Coordinates of C-alpha atoms in Angstrom, one line a residue:
X106 CA 0.1 0.0 -0.1
X107 CA 2.9 2.5 0.7
X108 CA 4.7 1.6 -2.4
X109 CA 1.8 2.4 -4.3
X110 CA 0.8 5.7 -2.7
X111 CA 4.7 6.7 -3.5
X112 CA 4.5 5.0 -7.1
X113 CA 1.2 7.4 -7.6
X114 CA 3.3 10.6 -6.1
X115 CA 6.1 9.6 -8.6
X116 CA 3.6 9.8 -11.4
X117 CA 2.3 13.0 -10.4
X118 CA 5.3 14.5 -9.5
X119 CA 6.7 13.7 -13.5
X120 CA 3.8 14.7 -15.0
X121 CA 4.1 18.3 -13.6
X122 CA 8.0 18.4 -14.4
X123 CA 6.9 17.8 -18.1
X124 CA 4.6 20.8 -17.9
X125 CA 8.1 22.6 -17.0
X126 CA 7.0 23.2 -13.3
X127 CA 8.6 22.4 -10.1
X128 CA 6.3 20.0 -8.7
X129 CA 6.2 22.3 -5.2
X130 CA 5.1 24.7 -7.4
X131 CA 2.6 23.2 -9.3
X132 CA 0.7 22.0 -6.2
X133 CA 0.8 25.8 -4.5
X134 CA -0.8 26.6 -8.4
X135 CA -3.4 24.2 -8.2
X136 CA -4.9 24.8 -4.6
X137 CA -4.2 28.5 -5.1
X138 CA -6.6 27.9 -8.3
X139 CA -9.2 25.8 -6.1
X140 CA -9.1 28.3 -3.6
X141 CA -10.2 31.2 -6.1
X142 CA -12.6 29.3 -8.1
X143 CA -14.2 28.2 -4.8
X144 CA -14.8 31.7 -3.4
X145 CA -15.9 32.5 -6.2
X146 CA -18.9 30.2 -6.7
X147 CA -19.6 30.6 -3.0
X148 CA -19.9 34.8 -3.7
X149 CA -22.2 33.6 -7.2
X150 CA -24.6 31.3 -5.8
X151 CA -26.0 30.4 -2.4
X152 CA -25.9 26.5 -4.3
X153 CA -22.3 26.6 -4.0
X154 CA -22.2 23.8 -1.1
X155 CA -24.3 21.8 -3.3
X156 CA -21.7 22.6 -6.3
X157 CA -18.9 21.7 -4.3
X158 CA -20.3 18.2 -3.3
X159 CA -21.2 17.1 -6.6
X160 CA -17.9 17.8 -8.1
X161 CA -16.3 15.8 -5.2
X162 CA -18.4 12.5 -5.6
X163 CA -18.3 12.7 -9.2
X164 CA -14.2 12.9 -9.0
X165 CA -14.5 9.8 -6.5
X166 CA -17.0 7.8 -8.8
X167 CA -14.1 8.0 -11.6
X168 CA -11.8 6.5 -8.9
X169 CA -14.5 3.6 -8.4
X170 CA -14.7 2.8 -11.9
X171 CA -15.2 -1.0 -12.0
X172 CA -11.7 -2.1 -13.9
X173 CA -10.1 0.0 -11.9
X174 CA -10.9 -1.5 -8.7
X175 CA -10.8 -4.8 -10.0
X176 CA -7.3 -4.0 -11.0
X177 CA -6.2 -3.2 -7.3
X178 CA -8.0 -6.3 -6.2
X179 CA -6.1 -9.0 -8.4
X180 CA -2.6 -6.9 -7.4
X181 CA -3.1 -6.2 -3.6
X182 CA -6.4 -8.1 -2.4
X183 CA -9.5 -7.6 -0.9
X184 CA -8.3 -5.8 2.2
X185 CA -5.7 -3.6 1.1
X186 CA -7.7 -2.2 -1.9
X187 CA -10.3 -1.2 0.6
X188 CA -7.8 0.5 2.7
X189 CA -6.3 2.2 -0.8
X190 CA -9.9 3.3 -1.8
X191 CA -10.8 4.2 1.9
X192 CA -7.5 6.4 1.6
X193 CA -7.8 7.6 -2.2
X194 CA -11.2 9.0 -1.3
X195 CA -10.1 10.7 2.0
X196 CA -7.5 12.4 0.7
X197 CA -9.5 13.4 -2.4
X198 CA -12.3 15.0 0.0
X199 CA -9.9 16.9 2.1
X200 CA -10.1 20.2 -0.1
X201 CA -13.7 20.0 -0.5
X202 CA -14.7 19.2 3.4
X203 CA -12.1 21.5 4.2
X204 CA -13.7 24.2 2.1
X205 CA -17.5 23.7 3.2
X206 CA -16.0 23.8 6.8
X207 CA -14.3 26.9 6.1
X208 CA -17.8 28.5 4.8
X209 CA -19.3 26.5 8.0
X210 CA -21.4 24.2 6.3
X211 CA -20.5 21.6 9.1
X212 CA -23.4 19.4 8.2
X213 CA -22.9 19.3 4.5
X214 CA -18.8 18.7 5.4
X215 CA -20.0 15.4 7.4
X216 CA -21.9 14.3 5.3
X217 CA -19.3 14.5 2.2
X218 CA -16.9 12.6 4.4
X219 CA -19.3 10.0 5.4
X220 CA -20.2 9.6 1.5
X221 CA -16.6 10.0 0.3
X222 CA -15.6 7.0 2.8
X223 CA -18.9 4.3 1.5
X224 CA -18.6 5.2 -1.7
X225 CA -14.9 3.8 -1.1
X226 CA -16.4 0.4 -0.5
X227 CA -18.4 -0.1 -4.1
X228 CA -17.0 -0.4 -7.7
X229 CA -19.6 0.8 -11.0
X230 CA -19.1 0.4 -14.3
X231 CA -18.3 3.6 -16.4
X232 CA -20.1 1.9 -19.7
X233 CA -23.7 0.4 -19.8
X234 CA -24.6 -2.7 -22.0
X235 CA -28.3 -0.8 -22.6
X236 CA -27.7 1.5 -25.6
X237 CA -29.3 5.0 -25.0
X238 CA -30.6 7.1 -27.4
X239 CA -29.3 10.9 -27.7
X240 CA -30.3 13.6 -29.5
X241 CA -27.1 14.2 -31.2
X242 CA -25.7 12.2 -34.5
X243 CA -22.4 10.7 -33.7
X244 CA -20.3 13.8 -35.1
X245 CA -19.1 15.2 -32.9
X246 CA -19.0 12.0 -30.9
X247 CA -18.0 14.0 -27.9
X248 CA -21.8 14.6 -27.0
X249 CA -23.0 11.2 -28.1
X250 CA -20.4 9.5 -25.7
X251 CA -20.7 12.3 -23.1
X252 CA -24.6 12.1 -22.4
X253 CA -24.5 8.1 -22.5
X254 CA -22.5 8.6 -19.3
X255 CA -23.9 11.5 -17.6
X256 CA -27.7 11.1 -19.0
X257 CA -28.6 11.2 -15.2
X258 CA -27.4 14.5 -14.7
X259 CA -30.3 16.4 -16.8
X260 CA -33.5 14.9 -15.4
X261 CA -31.8 16.5 -12.2
X262 CA -31.1 19.8 -13.4
X263 CA -34.8 20.1 -15.1
X264 CA -36.2 18.9 -11.9
X265 CA -34.2 21.8 -10.3
X266 CA -35.9 24.1 -12.6
X267 CA -39.2 22.9 -11.7
X268 CA -38.4 23.5 -7.8
X269 CA -36.9 27.3 -8.6
X270 CA -40.1 28.5 -10.5
X271 CA -42.2 26.6 -7.9
X272 CA -40.2 28.2 -5.0
X273 CA -39.6 31.3 -7.3
X274 CA -35.8 31.3 -7.0
X275 CA -34.1 32.6 -9.9
X276 CA -30.5 31.7 -8.8
X277 CA -31.7 27.7 -8.4
X278 CA -32.9 28.2 -12.2
X279 CA -29.3 29.5 -13.1
X280 CA -27.6 26.7 -11.1
X281 CA -29.4 24.3 -13.0
X282 CA -28.7 26.1 -16.2
X283 CA -24.9 26.3 -15.3
X284 CA -24.8 22.6 -14.5
X285 CA -26.0 21.6 -17.8
X286 CA -22.9 23.5 -19.1
X287 CA -20.5 22.1 -16.9
X288 CA -21.6 18.7 -18.1
X289 CA -21.0 19.4 -21.4
X290 CA -17.7 21.0 -20.7
X291 CA -16.5 17.7 -19.4
X292 CA -17.0 16.0 -22.8
X293 CA -13.9 17.5 -24.2
X294 CA -11.5 16.6 -21.3
X295 CA -10.0 13.7 -22.9
X296 CA -8.5 13.9 -26.7
X297 CA -9.4 11.9 -29.3
X298 CA -7.0 9.3 -31.3
X299 CA -5.3 11.5 -33.9
X300 CA -6.7 9.5 -36.6
X301 CA -10.0 10.8 -35.6
X302 CA -8.7 14.5 -36.5
X303 CA -7.0 13.3 -39.4
X304 CA -9.8 11.8 -41.3
X305 CA -11.5 15.2 -41.5
X306 CA -10.3 16.9 -45.1
X307 CA -10.5 20.1 -43.3
X308 CA -8.2 23.1 -42.4
X309 CA -7.5 23.4 -38.8
X310 CA -9.7 27.0 -38.8
X311 CA -13.0 25.3 -40.2
X312 CA -12.3 21.8 -38.0
X313 CA -12.3 23.9 -35.1
X314 CA -15.2 26.0 -36.4
X315 CA -17.5 23.1 -37.2
X316 CA -16.3 21.4 -33.9
X317 CA -17.2 24.9 -31.4
X318 CA -20.8 24.9 -34.0
X319 CA -21.9 21.8 -33.1
X320 CA -21.2 21.9 -29.5
X321 CA -23.2 24.9 -29.2
X322 CA -26.2 23.4 -31.2
X323 CA -26.3 20.1 -29.0
X324 CA -25.4 22.3 -25.9
X325 CA -28.3 24.4 -26.7
X326 CA -30.9 21.6 -27.2
X327 CA -30.0 20.2 -23.7
X328 CA -30.3 23.7 -21.8
X329 CA -33.1 24.7 -23.9
X330 CA -36.1 23.4 -21.8
X331 CA -34.6 25.2 -18.7
X332 CA -34.0 28.4 -20.6
X333 CA -37.6 28.5 -22.0
X334 CA -39.0 28.1 -19.0
X335 CA -37.0 30.1 -17.2
X336 CA -37.9 33.0 -20.2
X337 CA -41.7 32.0 -19.6
X338 CA -41.7 32.8 -15.7
X339 CA -38.9 35.8 -15.8
X340 CA -39.5 37.7 -18.9
X341 CA -37.9 40.7 -16.7
X342 CA -35.0 38.6 -16.4
X343 CA -34.3 38.0 -20.0
X344 CA -31.0 39.8 -19.9
X345 CA -29.7 38.1 -17.2
X346 CA -30.7 34.9 -18.1
X347 CA -29.3 35.4 -21.7
X348 CA -25.8 36.8 -20.2
X349 CA -25.8 33.3 -18.5
X350 CA -26.7 31.2 -21.8
X351 CA -23.6 33.7 -23.4
X352 CA -21.1 32.7 -21.0
X353 CA -22.1 29.1 -20.9
X354 CA -21.2 29.1 -25.0
X355 CA -18.5 31.4 -24.4
X356 CA -16.7 28.8 -21.9
X357 CA -17.9 25.7 -24.2
X358 CA -15.9 27.4 -26.8
X359 CA -13.2 28.0 -24.6
X360 CA -12.6 24.5 -23.2
X361 CA -12.8 22.6 -27.0
X362 CA -10.2 25.3 -28.2
X363 CA -7.8 24.5 -24.8
X364 CA -8.2 20.9 -25.4
X365 CA -6.7 21.0 -28.6
X366 CA -4.2 23.4 -28.1
X367 CA -2.7 20.9 -26.0
X368 CA -3.5 18.3 -28.6
X369 CA -2.2 15.0 -29.2
X370 CA -2.0 15.6 -25.2
X371 CA -4.2 16.5 -22.3
X372 CA -5.2 19.4 -21.0
X373 CA -3.2 19.9 -18.0
X374 CA -2.1 22.2 -15.4
X375 CA -1.5 25.6 -17.7
X376 CA -4.7 25.1 -19.7
X377 CA -6.4 24.8 -16.2
X378 CA -5.1 27.6 -14.4
X379 CA -5.8 30.1 -17.4
X380 CA -9.5 28.4 -17.5
X381 CA -10.0 28.8 -13.8
X382 CA -8.7 32.6 -13.9
X383 CA -11.3 33.1 -16.8
X384 CA -14.3 31.5 -14.7
X385 CA -13.2 34.1 -12.1
X386 CA -12.7 37.1 -14.0
X387 CA -15.1 36.1 -17.1
X388 CA -14.0 39.1 -19.7
X389 CA -10.5 37.4 -19.3
X390 CA -12.5 35.3 -22.4
X391 CA -12.1 37.8 -24.8
X392 CA -8.7 37.3 -24.8
X393 CA -8.0 33.8 -23.9
X394 CA -10.3 31.9 -26.7
X395 CA -8.0 33.9 -29.6
X396 CA -4.8 32.4 -27.7
X397 CA -6.1 29.5 -27.5
X398 CA -7.6 29.4 -31.3
X399 CA -4.0 30.5 -32.7
X400 CA -2.3 27.9 -30.7
X401 CA -4.8 25.0 -31.6
X402 CA -4.5 25.5 -35.2
X403 CA -0.2 25.2 -35.1
X404 CA -1.1 21.9 -33.0
X405 CA -3.1 20.7 -35.6
X406 CA -1.4 21.7 -38.8
X407 CA 0.5 18.7 -39.0
X408 CA -2.8 16.3 -39.5
X409 CA -5.3 18.6 -41.5
X410 CA -4.6 20.6 -44.9
X411 CA -3.7 24.1 -44.3

């Protein structure tokens, strides 16, 4: 067990060094970005505590993926596997629990801590044998595959919208809208294989425009029930609702361009820090989007016709 966590530490430090950062500096920057982003969320919405809990649990669900836990079981045995999984979830929940305690949400922090420990005892399949129909075509693949993995989030978001209207709380409705966009952003975290880019007979500029356009269309389909409902019941808040919708689209564009600015590698700390700062101060997107776009063009030139 000790060797396992030492190995994980070495691998993490190596990834940070590959980015040209000292590991200690990388940890400090990551922690700073987390604190700033958390503070921003708590300033903007009263439902930040739920977002913190949801984010922590979603990360722990990935650690409970069955293939991963099966590997731990076959390598270390049942007792050590459970200890490893509990320790992993404990380490992961520390920053989230700390921010809840700092904000005086003692009950929520206790629930998150207990759920983290309990969740470590279970394994989950990340893929279902049942093919879930989606409102999207196979191109782009991000929304089709992402929707099948996160389909359960959308009924929750739509239910929150209904509750928001019933209790006359527009902030909750806006939170539901942002939840849809946050889920859509997660579809662009992993880069596809180079072959799936190479098959497009397009220039890098045209390729990126199509990617962003399709993402806008699909995200709008998912957000439409929320936007229409909010506009119907809060017509006087038209500008505010539209503003959050546009900000959601801009962040979607930013994440897509950030993905290809690091292509064929994965987005990592530099892109994450830039996006985190833009969350804190959205007008930065006006400078960040052209920066990522230019970088993405250069990264895609060797695969696509220029």
